[in-house]
Amino acid sequence: MTAAHLDPASSRWAAQMSFDELGRPLRDLTFCVVDLETTGAAVSQGAMITEIGAVKVRGGEILGEFQTLVNPHSAIPPFIAVLTGITNSMVASAPPIDSALPAFLEFARGCVLVAHNAPFDVGFLKHNAETLGYAWPKFEVLDTARLARRVVTRDDAPNCKLSSLAVAFGATTTPNHRALSDARATVDVLHGLFERLGSLGVYTIEELQTFTSRVTSAQRRKRHLAEDLPHAPGVYLFRDDRDRVLYVGTSRDLRTRVRSYFTASETRSRMGEMVGIATRVEGIECATPLEAEVRELRLIAQHKPRYNRKSRFPEKVHWLKLTNEVWPRLSLVRQVLDDDADYFGPFSSRKRAEKSLAALHETFPVRQCSGRLPATPSRSACVLAEMGRCLAPCDGSTDLDTYAEMVAELRDNLLHRADEVVEAISHRMDALSAGERFEDAGVHRDRLSAFLRAASRTQRLRALTRCAEVVAARREDSGLWAVHVIRHGRLAGAGVIPVDAHAGEYVEQLRLSSETVGRGLGPTPAATAEETEKALRWLESPGVRLVRVDGEWSCPVRGAGKHLALHDAVEESRQGLAPFDERRSMPTFHQPAR
């Protein structure tokens, strides 16, 4: 555990030193910038702190640093060790949290706490303080991620992840998922944000806590576009002078949400540009919020508005196909056919599909050659057979029964469980990590994560889409019951039972008036996968009661979902560290001149 006092480094702060502010000036406050490394993503799932790093700064001057590893008294998962480089041997002799946390709280006493994605770091600290019986100090908290979303445009950085912001603001330290390095990078990001805010007239902590991006007079003049919209859930469409749809959104309160586009609560620069072009707003009232979300997806797919980033091309997906032939193989395809083959997906990107394919090929020695093979092949074996990665039916090295048994296990991992894939890839990662080949282990980690997400998605979608009809109800905050009719994964009807109506009769009438839906091909829902997932989230939410189920709605007990939480957490953390120049490029829209 160390605490060091360093020399001043205040070049950025100098831009704000000549102003006389009201309230508590930012330059006079002491900030404690903190970052944690943990064994998982959620303290509620038993994740523990493995490292604390913090930097204390005031007026651009670094006053001290704090760093300590923490013994979590539990094994660090291999995925986390690959991500952070912190191993079980490194923390074996480190102080436990009941020693490290009091030392950190003393270091941070009287400071404003700062963190990138502060709810994560502060949540872990507060939980451990409560567990150990310490009163949590009433820290003021700043979240640099949230603050960046208010002032950083896509011209500055492609996103507001720490790695991107560190590059955008020229941080002297590169984030590497070690606590002190990430805290140092966050200090530079904080100073860069403060410099940006100073040019916007924000000089005190009070101004910072209430800051939102300024709104142009042109935006304010268009507030009348929201006046005719109802205070009800629904979908809104911004249209230009040629009646083209610019943007589609959804809200539980159409009028309030649309009005926010013309006030300081709307901070996205591209929305300011869109509002400047818009000439009218169309509102479509919906019975329930779920109906509004589904209508939004369908309208975005139909109109493909230029200012919507997501859901514009639901047809651009990929599938893994286990072919239906004498010697089956895995194939990457763009379309599901009615050919009795098994399909796995969908994948939103080819890269993720290829990672899942690699995980399966590494686990199961299924043939990788293209084209069909006769029942009795007479080809020569390929290099994969020589490496033991293919049973080589091409040269007669295996028989139909042995190959069919292996394919049956592969199919079982695709549709019902993921045990063999998880065991094979995890064993390979452990071996690579033991040999300090962390980059190679990371490749296998990414393959396994991609496979588990896709397998879990396939299993959940398949469970709902094979049901001809699911009718469910939930009591909303208003006290009324919202009812949805879902057929083969597609929302076919939605309504709210009136106070004076007979519930059973209303539900039956809603069923009879709902859309007729036929089953999709293979595992594909009769809607987009995104729509079916929204329906699933609602069905799985607290308070939902099943009224009618036509079919069997169940997911496998040993399915991929049980392995997914840890892998999703690792992937989210890894994405936060992706190099700036490796992020996908996005179209750039400039703010109009003011």
XYZ file of C-alpha atoms in Angstrom:
594
model
C 0.000 0.000 0.000
C 1.603 3.278 -1.042
C 0.880 6.985 -0.901
C 3.239 9.394 -2.692
C 3.373 13.186 -3.031
C 4.210 14.367 -6.538
C 5.174 17.592 -8.281
C 2.512 19.935 -9.742
C 1.248 19.359 -13.255
C -1.278 22.111 -13.856
C -0.978 23.283 -17.462
C -4.593 22.569 -18.336
C -5.964 24.114 -15.190
C -4.317 27.449 -15.903
C -7.063 28.266 -18.415
C -9.542 28.711 -15.536
C -7.378 30.484 -12.962
C -8.353 34.077 -13.766
C -12.110 33.940 -13.076
C -13.962 35.108 -9.995
C -16.785 32.641 -9.451
C -19.748 32.397 -7.120
C -20.213 29.154 -5.185
C -17.342 26.746 -4.633
C -14.824 27.171 -7.457
C -13.661 23.943 -9.039
C -10.048 25.101 -8.769
C -10.339 25.297 -4.968
C -11.819 21.849 -4.428
C -9.833 18.692 -3.749
C -10.809 15.784 -5.950
C -9.978 12.139 -5.282
C -10.016 10.260 -8.578
C -10.468 6.548 -7.881
C -10.511 3.347 -9.918
C -11.051 -0.260 -8.852
C -10.244 -3.652 -10.287
C -12.564 -6.474 -9.244
C -13.193 -10.187 -9.749
C -16.472 -9.547 -11.589
C -19.003 -7.003 -12.732
C -21.520 -6.995 -9.877
C -21.019 -6.923 -6.131
C -24.451 -8.525 -5.825
C -23.016 -11.615 -7.521
C -20.171 -11.908 -5.031
C -17.525 -9.964 -6.963
C -14.668 -8.653 -4.805
C -12.166 -5.797 -5.070
C -8.645 -6.814 -6.142
C -7.001 -3.382 -6.487
C -7.645 0.232 -5.462
C -5.902 3.136 -7.170
C -6.526 6.833 -6.488
C -5.047 10.230 -7.251
C -5.732 13.316 -5.118
C -5.678 16.590 -7.060
C -6.523 20.275 -6.438
C -6.195 23.195 -8.825
C -4.397 20.997 -11.320
C -1.771 19.995 -8.744
C -1.419 16.321 -7.881
C -1.279 16.128 -4.083
C -0.788 12.399 -3.674
C -1.452 8.918 -4.948
C -2.820 5.780 -3.342
C -2.428 2.219 -4.622
C -2.895 -1.180 -3.116
C -3.690 -4.694 -4.252
C -6.442 -6.340 -2.223
C -6.704 -10.009 -1.319
C -10.252 -11.012 -2.346
C -10.003 -14.349 -0.469
C -11.432 -16.031 -3.553
C -9.963 -17.210 -6.828
C -9.633 -14.634 -9.601
C -11.384 -16.035 -12.711
C -9.014 -16.686 -15.624
C -10.946 -14.205 -17.762
C -10.312 -11.425 -15.246
C -6.648 -12.364 -14.918
C -6.302 -12.111 -18.704
C -8.035 -8.736 -18.711
C -6.200 -7.053 -15.829
C -2.990 -9.020 -15.493
C -3.735 -9.417 -11.762
C -3.214 -13.056 -10.768
C -3.938 -15.057 -7.624
C -0.245 -15.104 -6.703
C -0.072 -11.302 -6.886
C -2.853 -10.801 -4.324
C -1.968 -13.723 -2.040
C 0.103 -11.516 0.282
C -1.927 -8.326 -0.255
C -3.941 -6.764 2.589
C -7.621 -7.770 2.853
C -10.402 -5.271 2.179
C -10.934 -4.631 5.897
C -7.423 -3.115 5.953
C -7.355 -1.500 2.511
C -10.736 0.236 2.658
C -10.139 2.272 5.871
C -6.806 3.418 4.462
C -8.477 4.585 1.251
C -11.315 6.346 3.107
C -8.741 8.234 5.154
C -6.876 9.183 1.955
C -10.102 10.457 0.347
C -11.462 12.255 3.416
C -12.900 15.690 2.567
C -12.571 15.192 -1.189
C -15.029 15.095 -4.043
C -14.922 11.529 -5.366
C -14.376 11.182 -9.110
C -14.580 7.980 -11.171
C -15.223 6.943 -14.747
C -18.577 5.123 -14.558
C -18.814 6.131 -10.918
C -21.806 3.924 -9.968
C -19.572 0.873 -10.451
C -16.619 2.000 -8.328
C -18.630 3.828 -5.669
C -21.086 0.944 -5.492
C -18.308 -1.507 -4.631
C -16.802 0.859 -2.041
C -20.149 1.565 -0.357
C -21.076 -2.110 -0.252
C -17.808 -3.073 1.401
C -18.083 -0.184 3.849
C -21.545 -1.351 4.879
C -20.393 -4.973 5.126
C -17.496 -3.983 7.391
C -19.686 -1.702 9.513
C -18.124 1.615 8.444
C -20.298 4.700 8.052
C -20.064 5.816 4.444
C -18.793 9.431 4.249
C -21.145 11.817 2.471
C -18.912 12.204 -0.571
C -19.979 14.369 -3.452
C -19.456 12.269 -6.571
C -18.575 13.226 -10.159
C -18.817 10.728 -13.008
C -16.453 11.631 -15.863
C -18.302 9.281 -18.226
C -21.600 11.043 -17.617
C -19.952 14.451 -17.807
C -18.231 13.578 -21.081
C -21.531 12.615 -22.653
C -22.655 16.202 -22.075
C -19.726 17.997 -23.652
C -17.829 15.629 -25.945
C -19.056 15.344 -29.522
C -18.365 12.667 -32.101
C -15.914 15.087 -33.705
C -13.874 14.786 -30.511
C -14.157 11.056 -29.812
C -16.196 8.134 -31.179
C -17.552 7.339 -27.712
C -17.125 8.253 -24.067
C -15.120 5.264 -22.922
C -12.020 6.022 -20.886
C -9.642 4.766 -23.573
C -11.192 7.042 -26.217
C -11.321 10.083 -23.950
C -7.706 9.555 -22.864
C -6.635 9.843 -26.490
C -8.969 12.747 -27.218
C -7.614 14.795 -24.299
C -3.985 13.755 -24.751
C -3.670 11.929 -21.436
C -0.108 11.237 -20.354
C -1.116 7.774 -19.086
C -2.722 5.072 -21.223
C -5.514 3.133 -19.471
C -4.527 -0.526 -19.081
C -7.077 -1.863 -16.614
C -4.795 -1.404 -13.641
C -6.309 0.806 -10.989
C -3.644 3.493 -10.576
C -2.961 3.846 -14.307
C -6.676 4.205 -15.025
C -7.033 6.735 -12.195
C -4.136 8.793 -13.612
C -5.722 8.738 -17.072
C -9.037 9.803 -15.529
C -7.304 12.803 -13.905
C -6.188 14.027 -17.337
C -9.679 13.437 -18.735
C -11.186 15.351 -15.797
C -8.906 18.330 -16.414
C -9.709 18.245 -20.124
C -13.419 18.261 -19.350
C -13.004 21.132 -16.890
C -11.172 23.159 -19.537
C -14.015 22.500 -21.972
C -16.602 23.440 -19.338
C -14.776 26.659 -18.507
C -15.349 27.863 -22.062
C -19.056 27.168 -21.481
C -19.187 29.267 -18.332
C -19.026 26.469 -15.752
C -16.619 27.340 -12.932
C -18.182 26.030 -9.713
C -19.241 22.640 -8.418
C -22.787 23.942 -8.149
C -22.805 24.962 -11.824
C -21.291 21.629 -12.779
C -23.988 19.657 -10.961
C -26.740 21.427 -12.897
C -24.956 21.780 -16.231
C -26.482 20.705 -19.525
C -25.435 21.694 -23.014
C -26.751 25.028 -24.152
C -29.623 25.147 -26.582
C -29.669 27.289 -29.706
C -32.411 29.836 -30.240
C -33.441 27.871 -33.331
C -34.151 24.851 -31.148
C -36.164 26.881 -28.656
C -38.308 28.380 -31.398
C -39.544 24.911 -32.355
C -41.058 24.045 -28.988
C -44.504 24.453 -30.523
C -43.968 21.208 -32.475
C -44.716 19.262 -29.279
C -47.888 21.095 -28.308
C -50.367 18.776 -30.050
C -48.871 15.555 -28.702
C -50.623 13.658 -25.875
C -49.282 12.816 -22.430
C -49.351 9.098 -23.253
C -46.955 6.310 -24.258
C -46.171 6.062 -27.927
C -43.797 6.682 -30.813
C -42.757 10.032 -32.291
C -41.355 10.736 -35.740
C -39.435 13.913 -36.601
C -39.984 14.824 -40.266
C -38.346 17.402 -42.546
C -39.917 19.806 -45.049
C -40.166 16.972 -47.601
C -41.945 14.747 -45.064
C -38.959 12.393 -44.809
C -38.526 10.706 -41.435
C -35.410 12.051 -39.705
C -35.642 10.279 -36.387
C -37.924 7.812 -34.597
C -38.130 7.567 -30.815
C -40.379 6.256 -28.087
C -41.501 7.477 -24.699
C -43.965 6.820 -21.905
C -45.012 10.467 -22.260
C -44.886 11.695 -25.852
C -45.416 15.388 -25.195
C -42.902 15.661 -22.346
C -40.235 13.722 -24.244
C -40.547 15.677 -27.467
C -40.474 18.992 -25.577
C -37.122 17.952 -24.100
C -35.546 18.179 -27.577
C -36.062 21.934 -27.438
C -34.648 22.466 -23.940
C -31.325 22.151 -22.164
C -32.060 18.562 -21.148
C -31.154 17.364 -24.671
C -27.365 17.162 -24.861
C -26.654 15.098 -27.997
C -25.133 17.273 -30.722
C -26.604 15.227 -33.567
C -30.070 15.791 -32.089
C -29.477 19.529 -32.198
C -28.733 19.243 -35.910
C -31.804 17.058 -36.440
C -34.089 19.512 -34.627
C -32.750 22.292 -36.820
C -33.906 20.397 -39.922
C -37.250 19.131 -38.590
C -40.470 20.905 -39.535
C -43.036 18.720 -37.782
C -43.356 15.879 -35.272
C -45.833 13.048 -35.729
C -47.004 11.145 -32.677
C -48.468 7.651 -32.616
C -50.185 6.855 -29.336
C -49.767 3.266 -28.072
C -51.636 1.282 -25.456
C -48.505 0.209 -23.560
C -44.798 1.076 -23.413
C -43.922 -2.323 -24.905
C -46.148 -1.664 -27.903
C -44.386 1.695 -28.319
C -40.935 0.053 -28.230
C -41.976 -2.509 -30.830
C -43.543 0.101 -33.112
C -40.346 2.118 -32.851
C -38.294 -0.860 -34.052
C -40.629 -1.526 -36.967
C -40.736 2.124 -38.039
C -36.941 2.458 -37.876
C -36.560 -0.662 -40.019
C -39.146 0.699 -42.471
C -37.891 4.279 -42.834
C -34.194 3.863 -41.895
C -33.931 7.452 -40.549
C -30.489 9.024 -40.882
C -30.356 10.169 -37.242
C -31.181 6.786 -35.731
C -28.016 4.793 -35.091
C -29.470 1.453 -34.069
C -31.969 -1.008 -35.516
C -31.946 0.455 -39.040
C -30.930 -2.741 -40.804
C -32.392 -5.744 -38.933
C -32.100 -7.787 -42.127
C -28.285 -7.591 -42.040
C -27.611 -10.567 -39.788
C -25.584 -13.769 -39.984
C -26.337 -17.327 -38.934
C -24.304 -20.439 -38.238
C -25.816 -23.428 -39.999
C -25.288 -27.088 -39.125
C -25.999 -28.600 -42.510
C -28.414 -31.471 -43.039
C -26.374 -34.014 -45.007
C -24.582 -37.325 -44.600
C -21.440 -35.667 -43.224
C -22.726 -32.387 -41.661
C -20.544 -29.305 -41.312
C -20.857 -25.766 -39.941
C -21.438 -22.969 -42.431
C -21.782 -19.177 -42.121
C -24.936 -18.000 -43.946
C -27.053 -14.847 -44.324
C -30.477 -16.479 -44.652
C -32.473 -19.200 -42.916
C -34.005 -21.742 -45.307
C -36.695 -24.361 -44.879
C -34.211 -27.241 -45.262
C -34.391 -29.062 -41.894
C -30.915 -27.823 -40.972
C -30.086 -26.434 -37.515
C -29.453 -22.682 -37.346
C -27.623 -20.781 -34.623
C -27.885 -17.035 -34.096
C -28.638 -14.455 -35.318
C -25.388 -12.477 -35.189
C -25.384 -8.741 -35.797
C -21.853 -8.879 -37.225
C -19.879 -11.384 -39.264
C -16.925 -11.015 -36.889
C -18.932 -12.298 -33.917
C -20.265 -15.174 -35.999
C -16.728 -16.127 -37.002
C -15.588 -16.076 -33.363
C -18.417 -18.446 -32.404
C -17.571 -20.661 -35.355
C -13.932 -20.805 -34.231
C -15.008 -21.801 -30.698
C -17.097 -24.649 -32.077
C -14.375 -25.838 -34.441
C -11.898 -25.870 -31.581
C -14.230 -27.993 -29.464
C -15.659 -30.390 -32.024
C -13.636 -32.035 -34.841
C -16.344 -31.480 -37.438
C -15.159 -31.212 -41.035
C -14.423 -27.700 -42.327
C -14.192 -28.432 -46.048
C -16.934 -27.038 -48.289
C -19.301 -28.999 -50.463
C -21.111 -32.265 -49.903
C -19.397 -35.604 -49.371
C -20.800 -38.936 -50.542
C -21.603 -41.619 -47.994
C -18.305 -43.302 -48.853
C -15.772 -40.536 -49.607
C -12.467 -41.238 -51.293
C -10.526 -38.003 -50.907
C -7.198 -37.384 -49.229
C -7.090 -35.952 -45.715
C -6.390 -32.259 -45.148
C -3.970 -30.664 -42.691
C -6.714 -30.356 -40.036
C -6.955 -34.139 -39.915
C -3.193 -34.368 -39.384
C -3.524 -31.886 -36.503
C -6.306 -33.936 -34.910
C -8.891 -31.203 -35.442
C -11.072 -33.130 -37.888
C -12.349 -36.709 -37.827
C -11.515 -36.807 -41.557
C -14.516 -38.553 -43.118
C -13.011 -37.612 -46.489
C -10.445 -40.439 -46.365
C -12.476 -42.955 -44.396
C -10.744 -42.326 -41.057
C -14.122 -42.340 -39.296
C -17.439 -44.091 -39.772
C -20.927 -42.636 -40.012
C -21.929 -43.641 -36.470
C -18.882 -42.068 -34.821
C -19.237 -38.874 -36.822
C -22.983 -38.721 -36.143
C -22.356 -39.083 -32.396
C -19.949 -36.120 -32.460
C -22.427 -34.019 -34.494
C -25.178 -34.861 -31.988
C -23.009 -33.475 -29.155
C -22.313 -30.348 -31.223
C -26.036 -29.858 -31.858
C -26.742 -30.360 -28.163
C -24.250 -27.600 -27.275
C -25.877 -25.276 -29.777
C -29.437 -25.802 -28.626
C -29.473 -27.099 -25.063
C -26.198 -26.702 -23.191
C -22.702 -25.286 -23.575
C -20.672 -27.434 -21.211
C -18.234 -28.975 -23.704
C -17.440 -25.652 -25.362
C -16.932 -23.867 -22.035
C -14.742 -26.678 -20.690
C -12.581 -26.937 -23.826
C -12.000 -23.203 -24.284
C -11.491 -22.549 -20.559
C -8.889 -25.320 -20.387
C -7.082 -23.788 -23.347
C -7.163 -20.309 -21.765
C -5.803 -21.639 -18.477
C -2.905 -23.270 -20.308
C -2.112 -20.111 -22.266
C -2.367 -17.907 -19.165
C -0.046 -20.240 -17.263
C 2.457 -19.755 -20.072
C 1.924 -15.955 -19.870
C 0.524 -15.950 -23.399
C -2.192 -13.510 -22.374
C -2.843 -12.164 -25.858
C -3.543 -15.658 -27.204
C -5.697 -16.401 -24.161
C -7.631 -13.211 -24.901
C -8.417 -14.456 -28.411
C -9.960 -17.620 -26.951
C -11.802 -15.591 -24.316
C -13.410 -13.497 -27.052
C -14.416 -16.611 -28.968
C -16.031 -18.149 -25.911
C -17.843 -14.932 -25.002
C -19.211 -14.590 -28.532
C -20.378 -18.205 -28.508
C -22.084 -17.951 -25.116
C -23.951 -14.771 -25.995
C -25.119 -16.272 -29.277
C -26.062 -19.611 -27.688
C -28.006 -17.921 -24.914
C -29.780 -15.726 -27.441
C -30.642 -18.675 -29.678
C -31.989 -20.723 -26.782
C -34.138 -17.876 -25.435
C -35.499 -16.949 -28.878
C -36.239 -20.560 -29.755
C -38.130 -21.062 -26.493
C -40.568 -18.227 -27.271
C -40.864 -18.565 -31.042
C -41.992 -22.187 -30.816
C -45.022 -21.024 -28.790
C -47.965 -20.321 -31.069
C -49.333 -17.865 -28.517
C -48.420 -16.410 -25.153
C -50.863 -14.072 -23.423
C -49.612 -12.284 -20.308
C -50.665 -9.392 -18.081
C -49.006 -7.087 -15.566
C -50.388 -4.460 -13.218
C -48.862 -1.108 -14.159
C -48.088 1.852 -11.899
C -51.506 3.292 -12.753
C -53.168 0.250 -11.165
C -54.508 -0.952 -14.514
C -53.524 -4.249 -16.137
C -51.512 -4.169 -19.353
C -52.077 -7.220 -21.577
C -49.929 -8.450 -24.467
C -50.537 -11.165 -27.022
C -47.292 -12.617 -28.442
C -47.405 -15.119 -31.276
C -44.279 -16.959 -32.417
C -42.177 -14.197 -30.848
C -44.048 -11.315 -32.506
C -46.171 -8.801 -30.605
C -49.618 -9.383 -32.093
C -51.777 -7.336 -29.748
C -51.566 -4.954 -26.781
C -54.121 -3.310 -24.550
C -54.983 -2.056 -21.081
C -58.019 -3.483 -19.268
C -60.453 -0.637 -18.466
C -61.508 -0.207 -14.847
C -65.122 -1.209 -15.496
C -64.364 -4.093 -17.898
C -64.574 -7.823 -17.231
C -60.945 -8.944 -17.361
C -61.575 -12.328 -18.950
C -63.863 -10.965 -21.640
C -61.443 -8.126 -22.449
C -58.491 -10.508 -22.828
C -60.488 -12.835 -25.062
C -61.603 -9.944 -27.261
C -58.002 -8.728 -27.501
C -56.902 -12.207 -28.576
C -59.540 -12.377 -31.281
C -58.597 -8.938 -32.645
C -54.822 -9.522 -32.551
C -52.692 -10.021 -35.649
C -52.572 -13.496 -37.164
C -48.952 -14.668 -37.138
C -47.399 -17.685 -38.817
C -44.291 -19.407 -37.539
C -40.924 -18.317 -38.927
C -38.426 -20.654 -40.543
C -36.203 -22.634 -38.195
C -35.429 -20.714 -34.982
C -36.212 -17.321 -36.527
C -39.066 -15.438 -34.867
C -41.951 -14.080 -36.885
C -40.462 -10.647 -36.106
C -36.913 -9.352 -35.786
C -34.782 -10.883 -33.057
C -34.633 -7.482 -31.365
C -38.440 -7.291 -31.172
C -38.682 -10.785 -29.714
C -36.010 -9.931 -27.135
C -38.021 -6.884 -26.042
C -41.074 -9.105 -25.625
C -38.969 -11.577 -23.636
C -37.672 -8.870 -21.305
C -41.230 -7.792 -20.590
C -42.408 -11.370 -20.035
C -39.517 -11.965 -17.635
C -40.068 -8.736 -15.685
C -41.440 -8.816 -12.102
C -45.213 -8.978 -11.707
C -46.036 -10.558 -15.080
C -48.757 -13.206 -14.959
C -49.212 -15.753 -17.715
C -52.813 -15.906 -18.895
C -52.454 -18.408 -21.727
C -49.582 -20.381 -23.272
C -50.119 -22.349 -26.456
C -47.036 -24.561 -26.574
C -44.109 -25.077 -24.192
C -42.188 -22.015 -23.079
C -39.022 -23.220 -21.363
C -35.260 -22.785 -21.544
C -32.707 -25.563 -20.920
C -31.463 -25.764 -17.333
C -27.909 -26.358 -18.538
C -28.132 -23.702 -21.233
C -25.544 -21.061 -22.059
C -27.234 -18.470 -19.859
C -25.710 -19.887 -16.681
C -22.198 -19.139 -18.012
C -23.041 -15.776 -19.541
C -22.909 -13.198 -16.730
C -19.152 -13.372 -16.170
C -18.292 -13.391 -19.855
C -20.537 -10.402 -20.589
C -18.893 -8.468 -17.768
C -15.427 -9.217 -19.137
C -16.442 -8.191 -22.652
C -17.890 -4.907 -21.402
C -14.684 -4.115 -19.538
C -12.538 -5.087 -22.517
C -14.513 -2.830 -24.858
C -13.767 0.067 -22.531
C -10.065 -0.451 -23.211
C -10.228 -0.858 -26.986
C -7.571 1.318 -28.645
C -8.865 4.585 -30.017
C -7.820 3.783 -33.584
C -9.543 0.396 -33.558
C -13.036 1.687 -32.863
C -15.510 1.464 -35.711
C -15.713 4.728 -37.586
C -18.980 6.604 -37.468
C -20.446 9.237 -39.770
C -19.738 12.721 -38.494
C -22.368 15.413 -38.192
C -21.329 18.944 -37.368
C -23.239 21.250 -35.094
C -24.812 24.175 -36.919
C -23.182 27.562 -36.441
C -24.547 29.546 -33.537
